[in-house]
Short mmCIF file of C-alpha atoms and ligand atoms in Angstrom, two decimals:
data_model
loop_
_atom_site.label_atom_id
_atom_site.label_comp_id
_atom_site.label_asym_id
_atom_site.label_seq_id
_atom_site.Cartn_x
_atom_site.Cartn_y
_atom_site.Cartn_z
CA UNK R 1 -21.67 14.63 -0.02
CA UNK R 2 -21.13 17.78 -2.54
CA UNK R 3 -24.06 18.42 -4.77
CA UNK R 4 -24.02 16.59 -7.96
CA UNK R 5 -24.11 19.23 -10.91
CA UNK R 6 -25.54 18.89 -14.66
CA UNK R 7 -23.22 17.61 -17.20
CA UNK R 8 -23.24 18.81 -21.12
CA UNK R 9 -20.61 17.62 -23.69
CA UNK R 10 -17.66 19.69 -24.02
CA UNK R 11 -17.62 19.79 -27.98
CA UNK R 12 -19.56 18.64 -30.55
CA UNK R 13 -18.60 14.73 -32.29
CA UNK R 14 -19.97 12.25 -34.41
CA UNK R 15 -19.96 8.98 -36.34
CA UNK R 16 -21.34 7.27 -39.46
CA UNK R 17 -23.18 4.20 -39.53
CA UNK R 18 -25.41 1.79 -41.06
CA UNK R 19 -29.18 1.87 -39.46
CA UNK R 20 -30.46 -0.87 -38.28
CA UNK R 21 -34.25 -1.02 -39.80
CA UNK R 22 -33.77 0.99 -43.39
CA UNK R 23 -29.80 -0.40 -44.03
CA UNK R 24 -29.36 3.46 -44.93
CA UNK R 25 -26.59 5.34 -43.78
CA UNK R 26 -27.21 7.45 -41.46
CA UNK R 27 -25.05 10.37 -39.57
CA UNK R 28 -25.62 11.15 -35.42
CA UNK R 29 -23.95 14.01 -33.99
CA UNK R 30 -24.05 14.99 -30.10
CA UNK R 31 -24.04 18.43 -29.51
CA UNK R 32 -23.87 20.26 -26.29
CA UNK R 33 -26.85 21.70 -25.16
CA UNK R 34 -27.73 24.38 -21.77
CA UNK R 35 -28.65 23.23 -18.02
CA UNK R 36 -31.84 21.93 -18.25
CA UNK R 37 -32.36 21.05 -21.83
CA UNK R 38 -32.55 17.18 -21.02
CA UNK R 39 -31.55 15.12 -24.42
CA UNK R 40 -33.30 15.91 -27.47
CA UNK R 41 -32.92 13.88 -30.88
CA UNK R 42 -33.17 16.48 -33.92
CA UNK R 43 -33.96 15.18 -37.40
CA UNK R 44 -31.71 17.18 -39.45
CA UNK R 45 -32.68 14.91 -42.46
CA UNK R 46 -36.92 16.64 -42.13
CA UNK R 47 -37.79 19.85 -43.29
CA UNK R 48 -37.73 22.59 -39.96
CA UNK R 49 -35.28 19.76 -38.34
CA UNK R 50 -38.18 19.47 -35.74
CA UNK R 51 -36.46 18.15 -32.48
CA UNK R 52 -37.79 15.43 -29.97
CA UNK R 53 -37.81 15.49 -26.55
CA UNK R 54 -36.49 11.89 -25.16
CA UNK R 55 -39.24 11.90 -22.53
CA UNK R 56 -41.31 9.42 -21.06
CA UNK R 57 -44.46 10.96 -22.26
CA UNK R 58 -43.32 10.98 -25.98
CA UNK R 59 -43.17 7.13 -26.20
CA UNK R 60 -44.54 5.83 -28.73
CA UNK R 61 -43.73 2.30 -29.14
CA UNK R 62 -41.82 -0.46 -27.69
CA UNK R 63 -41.86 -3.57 -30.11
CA UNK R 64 -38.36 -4.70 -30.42
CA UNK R 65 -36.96 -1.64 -29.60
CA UNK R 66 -37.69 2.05 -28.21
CA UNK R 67 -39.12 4.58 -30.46
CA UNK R 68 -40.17 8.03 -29.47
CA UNK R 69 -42.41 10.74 -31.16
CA UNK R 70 -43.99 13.92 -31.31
CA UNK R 71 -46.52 15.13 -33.91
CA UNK R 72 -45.89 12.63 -36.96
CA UNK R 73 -42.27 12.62 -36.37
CA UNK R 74 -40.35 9.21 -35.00
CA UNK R 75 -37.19 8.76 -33.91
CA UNK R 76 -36.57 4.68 -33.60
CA UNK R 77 -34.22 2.15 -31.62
CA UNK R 78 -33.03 5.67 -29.23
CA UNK R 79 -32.14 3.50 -26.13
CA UNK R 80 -28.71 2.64 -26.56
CA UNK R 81 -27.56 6.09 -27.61
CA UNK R 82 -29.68 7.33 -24.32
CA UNK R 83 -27.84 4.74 -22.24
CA UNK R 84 -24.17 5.84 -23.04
CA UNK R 85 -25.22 9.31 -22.70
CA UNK R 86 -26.72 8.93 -19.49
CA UNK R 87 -24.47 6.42 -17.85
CA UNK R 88 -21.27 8.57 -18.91
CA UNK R 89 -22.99 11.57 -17.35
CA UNK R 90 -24.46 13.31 -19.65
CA UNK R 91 -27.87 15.26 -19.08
CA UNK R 92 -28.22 18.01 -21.66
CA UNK R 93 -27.18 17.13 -25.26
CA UNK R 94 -28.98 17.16 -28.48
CA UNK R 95 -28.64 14.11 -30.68
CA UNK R 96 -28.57 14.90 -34.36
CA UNK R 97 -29.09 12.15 -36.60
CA UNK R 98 -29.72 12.50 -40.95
CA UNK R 99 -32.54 9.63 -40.30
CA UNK R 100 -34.94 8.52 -38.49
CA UNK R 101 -32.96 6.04 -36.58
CA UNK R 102 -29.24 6.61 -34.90
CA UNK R 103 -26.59 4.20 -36.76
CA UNK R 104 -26.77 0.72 -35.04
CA UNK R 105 -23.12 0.28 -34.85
CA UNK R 106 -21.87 -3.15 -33.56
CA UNK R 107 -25.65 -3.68 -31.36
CA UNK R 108 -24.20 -2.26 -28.59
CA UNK R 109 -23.36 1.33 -26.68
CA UNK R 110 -19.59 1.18 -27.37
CA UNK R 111 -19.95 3.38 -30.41
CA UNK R 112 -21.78 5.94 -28.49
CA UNK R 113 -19.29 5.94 -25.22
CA UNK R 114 -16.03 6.38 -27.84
CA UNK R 115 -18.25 8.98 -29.54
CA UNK R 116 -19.34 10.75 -25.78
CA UNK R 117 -15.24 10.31 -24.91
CA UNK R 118 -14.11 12.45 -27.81
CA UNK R 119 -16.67 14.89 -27.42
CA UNK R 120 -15.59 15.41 -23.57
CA UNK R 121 -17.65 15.61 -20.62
CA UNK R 122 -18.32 19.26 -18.86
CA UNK R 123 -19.72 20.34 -15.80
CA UNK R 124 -22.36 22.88 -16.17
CA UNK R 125 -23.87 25.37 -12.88
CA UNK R 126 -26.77 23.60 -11.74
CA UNK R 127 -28.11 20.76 -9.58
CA UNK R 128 -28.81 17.50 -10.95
CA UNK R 129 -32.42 16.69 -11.43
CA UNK R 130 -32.48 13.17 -9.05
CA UNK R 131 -35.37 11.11 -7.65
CA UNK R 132 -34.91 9.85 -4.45
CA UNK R 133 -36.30 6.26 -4.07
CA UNK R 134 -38.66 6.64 -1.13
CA UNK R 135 -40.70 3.74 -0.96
CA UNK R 136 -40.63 0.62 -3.40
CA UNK R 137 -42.46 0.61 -6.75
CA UNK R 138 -43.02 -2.59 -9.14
CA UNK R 139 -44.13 -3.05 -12.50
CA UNK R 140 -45.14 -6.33 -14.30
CA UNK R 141 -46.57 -7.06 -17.67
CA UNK R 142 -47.59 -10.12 -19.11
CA UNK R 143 -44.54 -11.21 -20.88
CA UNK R 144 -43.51 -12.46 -17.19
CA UNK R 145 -41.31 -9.50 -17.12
CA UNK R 146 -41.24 -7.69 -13.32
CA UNK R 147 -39.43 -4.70 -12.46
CA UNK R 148 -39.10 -3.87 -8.54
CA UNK R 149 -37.61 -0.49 -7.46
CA UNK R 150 -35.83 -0.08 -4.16
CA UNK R 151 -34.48 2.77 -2.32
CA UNK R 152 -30.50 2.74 -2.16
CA UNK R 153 -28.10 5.15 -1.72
CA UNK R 154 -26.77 4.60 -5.19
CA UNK R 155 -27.66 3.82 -8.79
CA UNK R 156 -28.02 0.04 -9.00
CA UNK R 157 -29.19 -2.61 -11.10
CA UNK R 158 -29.66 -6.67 -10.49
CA UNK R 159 -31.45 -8.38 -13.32
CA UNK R 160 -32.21 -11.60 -14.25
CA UNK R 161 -32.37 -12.68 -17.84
CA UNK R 162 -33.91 -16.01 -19.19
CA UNK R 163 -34.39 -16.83 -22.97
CA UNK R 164 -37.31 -19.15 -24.10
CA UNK R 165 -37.68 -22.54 -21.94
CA UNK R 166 -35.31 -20.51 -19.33
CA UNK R 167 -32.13 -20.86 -22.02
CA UNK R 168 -29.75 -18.78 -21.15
CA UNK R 169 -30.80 -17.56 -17.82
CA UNK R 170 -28.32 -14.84 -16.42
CA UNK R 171 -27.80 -12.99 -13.03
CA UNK R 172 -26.11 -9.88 -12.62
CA UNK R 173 -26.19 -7.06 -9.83
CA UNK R 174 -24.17 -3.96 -10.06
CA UNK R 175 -23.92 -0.01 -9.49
CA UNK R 176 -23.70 2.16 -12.66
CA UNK R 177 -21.45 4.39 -12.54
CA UNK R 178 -19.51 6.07 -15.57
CA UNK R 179 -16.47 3.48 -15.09
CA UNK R 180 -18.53 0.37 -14.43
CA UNK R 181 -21.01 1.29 -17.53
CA UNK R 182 -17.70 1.77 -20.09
CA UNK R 183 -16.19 -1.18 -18.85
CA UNK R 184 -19.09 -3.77 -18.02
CA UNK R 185 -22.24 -2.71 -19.52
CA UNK R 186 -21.20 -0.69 -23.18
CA UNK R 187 -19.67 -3.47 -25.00
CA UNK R 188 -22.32 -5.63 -24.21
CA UNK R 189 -24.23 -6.50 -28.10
CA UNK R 190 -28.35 -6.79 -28.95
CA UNK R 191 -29.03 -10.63 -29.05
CA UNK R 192 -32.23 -11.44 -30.65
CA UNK R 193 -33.86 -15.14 -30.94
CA UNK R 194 -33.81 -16.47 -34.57
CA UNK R 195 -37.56 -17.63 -34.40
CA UNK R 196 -38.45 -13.88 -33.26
CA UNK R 197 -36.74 -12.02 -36.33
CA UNK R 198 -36.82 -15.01 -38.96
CA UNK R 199 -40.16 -13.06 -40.15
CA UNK R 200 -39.20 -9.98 -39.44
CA UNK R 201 -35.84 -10.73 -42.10
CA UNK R 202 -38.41 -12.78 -44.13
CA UNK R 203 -40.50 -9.44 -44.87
CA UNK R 204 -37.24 -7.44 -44.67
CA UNK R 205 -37.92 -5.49 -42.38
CA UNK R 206 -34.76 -5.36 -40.72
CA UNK R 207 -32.68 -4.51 -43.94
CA UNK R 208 -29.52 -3.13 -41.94
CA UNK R 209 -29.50 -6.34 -39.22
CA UNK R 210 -26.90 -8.64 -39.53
CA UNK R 211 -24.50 -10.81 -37.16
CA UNK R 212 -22.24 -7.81 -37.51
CA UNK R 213 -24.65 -6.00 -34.77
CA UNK R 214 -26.68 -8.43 -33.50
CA UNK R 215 -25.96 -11.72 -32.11
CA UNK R 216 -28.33 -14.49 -33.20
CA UNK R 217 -29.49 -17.25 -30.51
CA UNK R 218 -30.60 -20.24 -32.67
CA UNK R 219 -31.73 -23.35 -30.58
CA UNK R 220 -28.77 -23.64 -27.79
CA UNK R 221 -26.22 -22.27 -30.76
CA UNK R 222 -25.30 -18.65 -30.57
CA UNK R 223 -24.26 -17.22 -33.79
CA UNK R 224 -21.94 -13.79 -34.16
CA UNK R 225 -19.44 -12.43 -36.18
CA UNK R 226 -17.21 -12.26 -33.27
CA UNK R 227 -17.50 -14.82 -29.92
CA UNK R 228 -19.35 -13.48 -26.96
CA UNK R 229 -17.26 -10.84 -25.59
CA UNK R 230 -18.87 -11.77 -21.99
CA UNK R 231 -20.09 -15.20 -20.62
CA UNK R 232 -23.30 -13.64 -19.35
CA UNK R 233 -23.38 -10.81 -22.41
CA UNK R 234 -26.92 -11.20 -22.67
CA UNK R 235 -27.79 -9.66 -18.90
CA UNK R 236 -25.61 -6.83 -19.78
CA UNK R 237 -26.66 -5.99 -22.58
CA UNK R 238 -30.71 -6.38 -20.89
CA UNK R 239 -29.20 -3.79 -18.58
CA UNK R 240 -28.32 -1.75 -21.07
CA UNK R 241 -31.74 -1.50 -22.49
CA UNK R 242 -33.21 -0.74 -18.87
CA UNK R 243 -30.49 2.70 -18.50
CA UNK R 244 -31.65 3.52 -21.97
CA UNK R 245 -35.35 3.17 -21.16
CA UNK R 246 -35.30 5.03 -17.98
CA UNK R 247 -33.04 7.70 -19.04
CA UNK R 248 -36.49 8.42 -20.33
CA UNK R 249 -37.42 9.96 -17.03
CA UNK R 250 -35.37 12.72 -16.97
CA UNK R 251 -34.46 12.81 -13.37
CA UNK R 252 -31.37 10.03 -12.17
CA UNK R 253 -32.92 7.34 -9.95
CA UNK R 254 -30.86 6.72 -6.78
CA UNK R 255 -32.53 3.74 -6.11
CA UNK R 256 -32.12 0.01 -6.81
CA UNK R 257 -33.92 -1.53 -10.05
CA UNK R 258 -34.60 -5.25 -9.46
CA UNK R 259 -35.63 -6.54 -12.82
CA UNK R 260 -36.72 -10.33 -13.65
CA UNK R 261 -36.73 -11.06 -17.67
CA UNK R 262 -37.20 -7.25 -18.44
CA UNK R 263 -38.14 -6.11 -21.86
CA UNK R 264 -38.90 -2.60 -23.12
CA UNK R 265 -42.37 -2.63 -22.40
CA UNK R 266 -42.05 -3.78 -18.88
CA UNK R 267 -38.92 -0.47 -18.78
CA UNK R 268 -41.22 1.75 -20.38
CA UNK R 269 -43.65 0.93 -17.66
CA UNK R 270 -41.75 1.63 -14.59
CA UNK R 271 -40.29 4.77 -16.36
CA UNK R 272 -43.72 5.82 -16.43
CA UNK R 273 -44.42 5.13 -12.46
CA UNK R 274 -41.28 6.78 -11.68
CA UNK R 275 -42.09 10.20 -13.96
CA UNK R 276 -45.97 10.11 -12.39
CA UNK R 277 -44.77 10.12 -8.92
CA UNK R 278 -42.20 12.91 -9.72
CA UNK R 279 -45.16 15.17 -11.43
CA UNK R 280 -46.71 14.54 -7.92
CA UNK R 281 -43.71 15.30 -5.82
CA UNK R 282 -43.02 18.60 -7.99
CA UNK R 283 -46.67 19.22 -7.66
CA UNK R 284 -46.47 19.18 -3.99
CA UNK R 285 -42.99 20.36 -3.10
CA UNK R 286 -42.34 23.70 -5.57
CA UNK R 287 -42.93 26.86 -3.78
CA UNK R 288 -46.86 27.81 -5.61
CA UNK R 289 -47.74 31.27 -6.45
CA UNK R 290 -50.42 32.65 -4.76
CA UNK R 291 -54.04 32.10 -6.43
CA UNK R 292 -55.73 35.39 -6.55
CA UNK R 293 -58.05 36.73 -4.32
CA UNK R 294 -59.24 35.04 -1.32
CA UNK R 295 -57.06 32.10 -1.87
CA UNK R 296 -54.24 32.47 0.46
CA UNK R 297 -51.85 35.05 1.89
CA UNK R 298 -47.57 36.54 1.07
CA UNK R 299 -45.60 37.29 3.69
CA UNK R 300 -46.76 40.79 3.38
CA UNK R 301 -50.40 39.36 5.05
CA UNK R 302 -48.88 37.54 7.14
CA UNK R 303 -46.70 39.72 9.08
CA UNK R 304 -49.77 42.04 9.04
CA UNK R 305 -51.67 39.28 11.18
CA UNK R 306 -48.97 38.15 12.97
CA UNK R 307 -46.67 39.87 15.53
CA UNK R 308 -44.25 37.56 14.93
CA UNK R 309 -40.61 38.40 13.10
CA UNK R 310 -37.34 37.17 12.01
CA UNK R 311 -36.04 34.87 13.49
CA UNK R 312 -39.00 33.61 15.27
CA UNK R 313 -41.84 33.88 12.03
CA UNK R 314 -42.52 30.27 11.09
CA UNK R 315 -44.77 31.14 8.16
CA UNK R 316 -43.75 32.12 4.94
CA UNK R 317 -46.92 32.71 3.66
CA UNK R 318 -50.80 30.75 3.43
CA UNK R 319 -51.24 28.37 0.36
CA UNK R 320 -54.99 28.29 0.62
CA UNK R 321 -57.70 28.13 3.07
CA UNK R 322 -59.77 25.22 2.92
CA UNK R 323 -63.91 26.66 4.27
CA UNK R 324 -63.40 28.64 7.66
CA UNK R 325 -61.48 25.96 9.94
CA UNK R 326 -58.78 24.61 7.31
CA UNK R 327 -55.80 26.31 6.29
CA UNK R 328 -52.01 25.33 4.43
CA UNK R 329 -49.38 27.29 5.30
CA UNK R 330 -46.20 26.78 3.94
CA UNK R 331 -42.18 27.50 5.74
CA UNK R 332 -39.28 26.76 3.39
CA UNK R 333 -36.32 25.91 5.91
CA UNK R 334 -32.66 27.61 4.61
CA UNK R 335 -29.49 27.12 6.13
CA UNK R 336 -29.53 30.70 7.10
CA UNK R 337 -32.03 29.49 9.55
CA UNK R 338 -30.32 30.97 13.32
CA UNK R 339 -31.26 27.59 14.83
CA UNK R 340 -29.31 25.21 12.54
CA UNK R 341 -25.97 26.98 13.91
CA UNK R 342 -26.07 25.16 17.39
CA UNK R 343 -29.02 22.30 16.35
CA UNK R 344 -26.59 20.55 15.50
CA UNK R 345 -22.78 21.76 14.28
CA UNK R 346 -21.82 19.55 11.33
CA UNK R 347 -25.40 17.85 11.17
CA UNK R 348 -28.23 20.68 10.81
CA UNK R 349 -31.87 19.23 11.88
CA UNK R 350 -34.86 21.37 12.68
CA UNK R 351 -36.11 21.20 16.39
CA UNK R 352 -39.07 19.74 16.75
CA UNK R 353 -40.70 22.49 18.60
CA UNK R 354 -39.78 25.15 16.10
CA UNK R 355 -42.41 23.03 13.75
CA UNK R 356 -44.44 22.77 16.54
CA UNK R 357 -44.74 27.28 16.57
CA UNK R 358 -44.91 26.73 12.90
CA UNK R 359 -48.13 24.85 13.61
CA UNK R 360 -49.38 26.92 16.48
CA UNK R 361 -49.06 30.37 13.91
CA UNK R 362 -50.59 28.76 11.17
CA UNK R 363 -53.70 27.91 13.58
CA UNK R 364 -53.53 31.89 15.09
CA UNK R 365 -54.28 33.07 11.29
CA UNK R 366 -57.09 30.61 11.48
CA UNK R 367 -58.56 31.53 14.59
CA UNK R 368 -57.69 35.69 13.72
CA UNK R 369 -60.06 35.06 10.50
CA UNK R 370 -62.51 33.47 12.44
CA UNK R 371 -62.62 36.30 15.23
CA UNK R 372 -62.41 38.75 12.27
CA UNK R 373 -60.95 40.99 14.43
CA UNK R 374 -57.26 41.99 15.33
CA UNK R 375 -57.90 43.20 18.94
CA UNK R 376 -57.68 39.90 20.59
CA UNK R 377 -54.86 37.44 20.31
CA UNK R 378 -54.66 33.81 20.91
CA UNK R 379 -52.29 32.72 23.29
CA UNK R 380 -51.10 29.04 23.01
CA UNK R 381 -51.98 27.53 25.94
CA UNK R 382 -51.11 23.56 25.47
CA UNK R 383 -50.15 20.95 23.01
CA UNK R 384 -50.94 17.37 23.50
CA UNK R 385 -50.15 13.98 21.06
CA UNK R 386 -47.23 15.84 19.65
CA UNK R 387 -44.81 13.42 17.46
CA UNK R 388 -41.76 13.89 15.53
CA UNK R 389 -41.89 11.62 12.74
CA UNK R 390 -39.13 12.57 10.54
CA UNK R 391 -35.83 14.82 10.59
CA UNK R 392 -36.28 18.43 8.56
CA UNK R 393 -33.44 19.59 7.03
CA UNK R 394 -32.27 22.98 5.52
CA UNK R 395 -33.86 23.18 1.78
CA UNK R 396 -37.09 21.37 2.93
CA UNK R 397 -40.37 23.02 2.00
CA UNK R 398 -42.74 22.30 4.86
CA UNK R 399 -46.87 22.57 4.44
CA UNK R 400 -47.78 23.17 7.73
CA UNK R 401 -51.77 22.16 7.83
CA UNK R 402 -54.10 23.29 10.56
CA UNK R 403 -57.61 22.30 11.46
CA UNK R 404 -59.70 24.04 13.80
CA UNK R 405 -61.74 21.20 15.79
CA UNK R 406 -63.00 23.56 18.85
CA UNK R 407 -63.92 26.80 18.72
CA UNK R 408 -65.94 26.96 22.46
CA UNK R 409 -67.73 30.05 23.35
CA UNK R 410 -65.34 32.72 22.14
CA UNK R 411 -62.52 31.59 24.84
CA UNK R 412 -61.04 28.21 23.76
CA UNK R 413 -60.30 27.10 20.56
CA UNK R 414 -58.14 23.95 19.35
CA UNK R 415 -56.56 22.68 16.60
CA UNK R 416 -54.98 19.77 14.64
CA UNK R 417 -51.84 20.18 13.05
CA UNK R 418 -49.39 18.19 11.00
CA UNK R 419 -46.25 18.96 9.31
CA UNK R 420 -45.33 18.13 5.86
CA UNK R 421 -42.09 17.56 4.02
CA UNK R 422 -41.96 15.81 0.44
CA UNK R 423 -45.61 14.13 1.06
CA UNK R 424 -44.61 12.48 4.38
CA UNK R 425 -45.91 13.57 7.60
CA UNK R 426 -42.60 15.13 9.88
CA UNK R 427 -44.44 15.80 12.88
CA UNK R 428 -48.26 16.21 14.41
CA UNK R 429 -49.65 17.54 17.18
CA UNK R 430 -53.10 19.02 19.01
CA UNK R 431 -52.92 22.63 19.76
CA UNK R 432 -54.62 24.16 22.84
CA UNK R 433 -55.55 28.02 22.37
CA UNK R 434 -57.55 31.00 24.68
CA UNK R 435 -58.16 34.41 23.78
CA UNK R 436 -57.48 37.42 25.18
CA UNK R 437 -58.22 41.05 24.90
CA UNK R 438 -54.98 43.39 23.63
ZN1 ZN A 1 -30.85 -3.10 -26.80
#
């Protein structure tokens, strides 16, 4: 599969609308913005026309709708603008808006996919920022709400809707792609219970709603300007929300959302789990610079400590040193790598016993700091309980970590060793070593 790339908008475009909680009008305009910029909403309307970043960690509240902040600026109801933007493709754009709130349109993403389709869609030169469903996450809160995320090799979500007493309780399950979003999901209009907003239009606090962009569920009656433009328009439009919400990430899940009465809270929540575990992954996975000092060796150190040499020098250079007997050493695998030519044509895998010298150098440095001397060299002499766990590809970052367990009377030392590739252990093994004069 190529690599997916970044997408910007080709031009700038724009529409006029009414919003939603002031009945203002109000003016968005997307603009293109540079490969990794992410979406940002600027309020054009504020003196500086501060900008804010439509991140996770600038939520700010979810009642109703999704409203994001930094500082004492808001930006309200951002979630269906962030759906079209993100379902179409989009990843860097800035969203200008003359208020604090993009116009609401009909209550649903149409406006913002005709608005994305004028504007054009480009390519831009970089990878796509994606998270990788590894193992499955959940959510609940305690509006019953549960949201269950599975790995898949796609972009899918199944969700289950249910009103108050179950009314209305709708199934869907789909991938979203650009197509299916424009066609299935888009059109799809904000429904809202008439008990739930009867105080909120009683204090007027929703001056701009009406059933020209909302539809109103009153007892089994559903009132709209227009009918339902799907039987089950309520699940797609509760899909809707969850793109919108999760576009909050930042990185484009390839996983499978399973979502049972979802709200924004409940989205807000898992878009939280998801952007935690990607700080960790980044945290672990990025190439570190070297602390100063004692902390850990370059290449340059390396090579001075090992004979070793391209194309046989496992070790790109030592992370840290944990006390005298622990160590992190750390191998990024390229495609350049001699060994992925013939290992295997058309399907490039590490060999297991190229991580295995990986973990037998990584323990030499050890044991060459502990003799403190360069005229004797440890010669691998066995390796027992050796496992290969999981494939390493070209582009992985391996931590190769070494423990010295046995260090006997000068001659024999031995040492644990597993490999590590995005936080899961590729392969282990117990190293055998003896020392001998130069
Ligand atoms: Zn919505």
């Amino acid at each position: 599969m190529a690599t997916e790339v970044q997408h910007t908008l080709a031009k700038a475009a724009g529409f006029s609308g009414t919003s939603l909680h002031t009945g203002e009008k109000v003016t968005l305009k997307l603009h293109p913005a540079q490969v990794d910029h992410g979406i940002k909403f600027k309020r054009k309307d504020l003196q500086d026309e501060p900008t804010i970043d439509a991140k996770i960690d600038n939520l700010k509240t979810v009642e109703r709708a999704t409203t994001i902040g930094e500082g004492s600026v808001r930006v309200h109801t951002v979630e269906h603008v962030l759906a079209a933007l993100f379902a179409m493709g989009v990843d860097n754009a800035i969203v200008e808006m003359d208020a604090n709130e993009p116009p609401i349109g009909d209550g649903s993403a149409q406006p913002y996919v005709d608005v994305i389709k004028r504007a054009g869609v480009a390519a831009q030169e970089a990878p796509r920022k994606l998270f990788n469903v590894r193992e499955s996450m959940h959510v609940e809160a305690k509006t019953g709400a549960l949201l269950v995320l599975l790995p898949d090799e796609t972009f899918r979500i199944s969700c289950t809707q249910a009103g108050p007493n179950n009314r209305f309780t709708q199934f869907l399950s789909m991938e979203v792609t650009p197509a299916i979003f424009e066609r299935e999901i888009a059109p799809a209009r904000t429904f809202v219970y008439y008990e739930e907003v009867q105080s909120l239009m009683d204090k007027n606090l929703i001056k701009g709603g009406s059933l020209e962009n909302a539809i109103v569920v009153r007892g089994d009656a559903v009132l709209s300007k227009e009918p339902l433009r799907f039987a089950d328009e309520f699940v797609r439009h509760k899909i809707l929300d969850i793109i919108g919400d999760l576009a909050l990430i930042g990185h484009r899940i390839r996983g499978h959302v399973v979502a049972v009465k979802p709200g924004h809270g409940a989205n807000a929540e898992l878009a939280r789990a998801v952007a935690r575990e990607q700080t960790r992954r980044d945290a672990i996975s990025v190439p570190r610079t070297l602390p100063p000092g004692e902390g850990g060796f370059d290449t340059d150190e390396v090579m001075q400590i090992l004979p070793h040499r391209y194309p046989f020098l496992m070790v790109d250079r030592i992370v840290g040193f944990e006390g005298e007997t622990k160590c992190i050493g750390m191998k990024t695998v390229s495609i350049n790598e001699p060994f992925f030519q013939g290992h295997f044509p058309g399907h490039p895998v590490m060999p297991g016993v190229m991580q295995v010298e990986a973990m037998a150098q990584v323990a030499s440095i050890l044991l060459f700091k502990l003799a403190k001397t360069s005229s004797r060299v440890g010669y691998f002499m066995s390796a027992d309980e050796v496992k290969f766990r999981k494939p390493v590809f070209p582009g992985d970052t391996i931590f190769i970590h070494a423990e010295l367990t046995k260090a006997r009377g000068n001659r024999l030392a031995k040492a644990k060793c597993h490999c590590v590739v995005n936080d899961a252990v590729v392969s282990e093994g117990e190293l055998m070593f003896t020392f001998l004069d130069k």
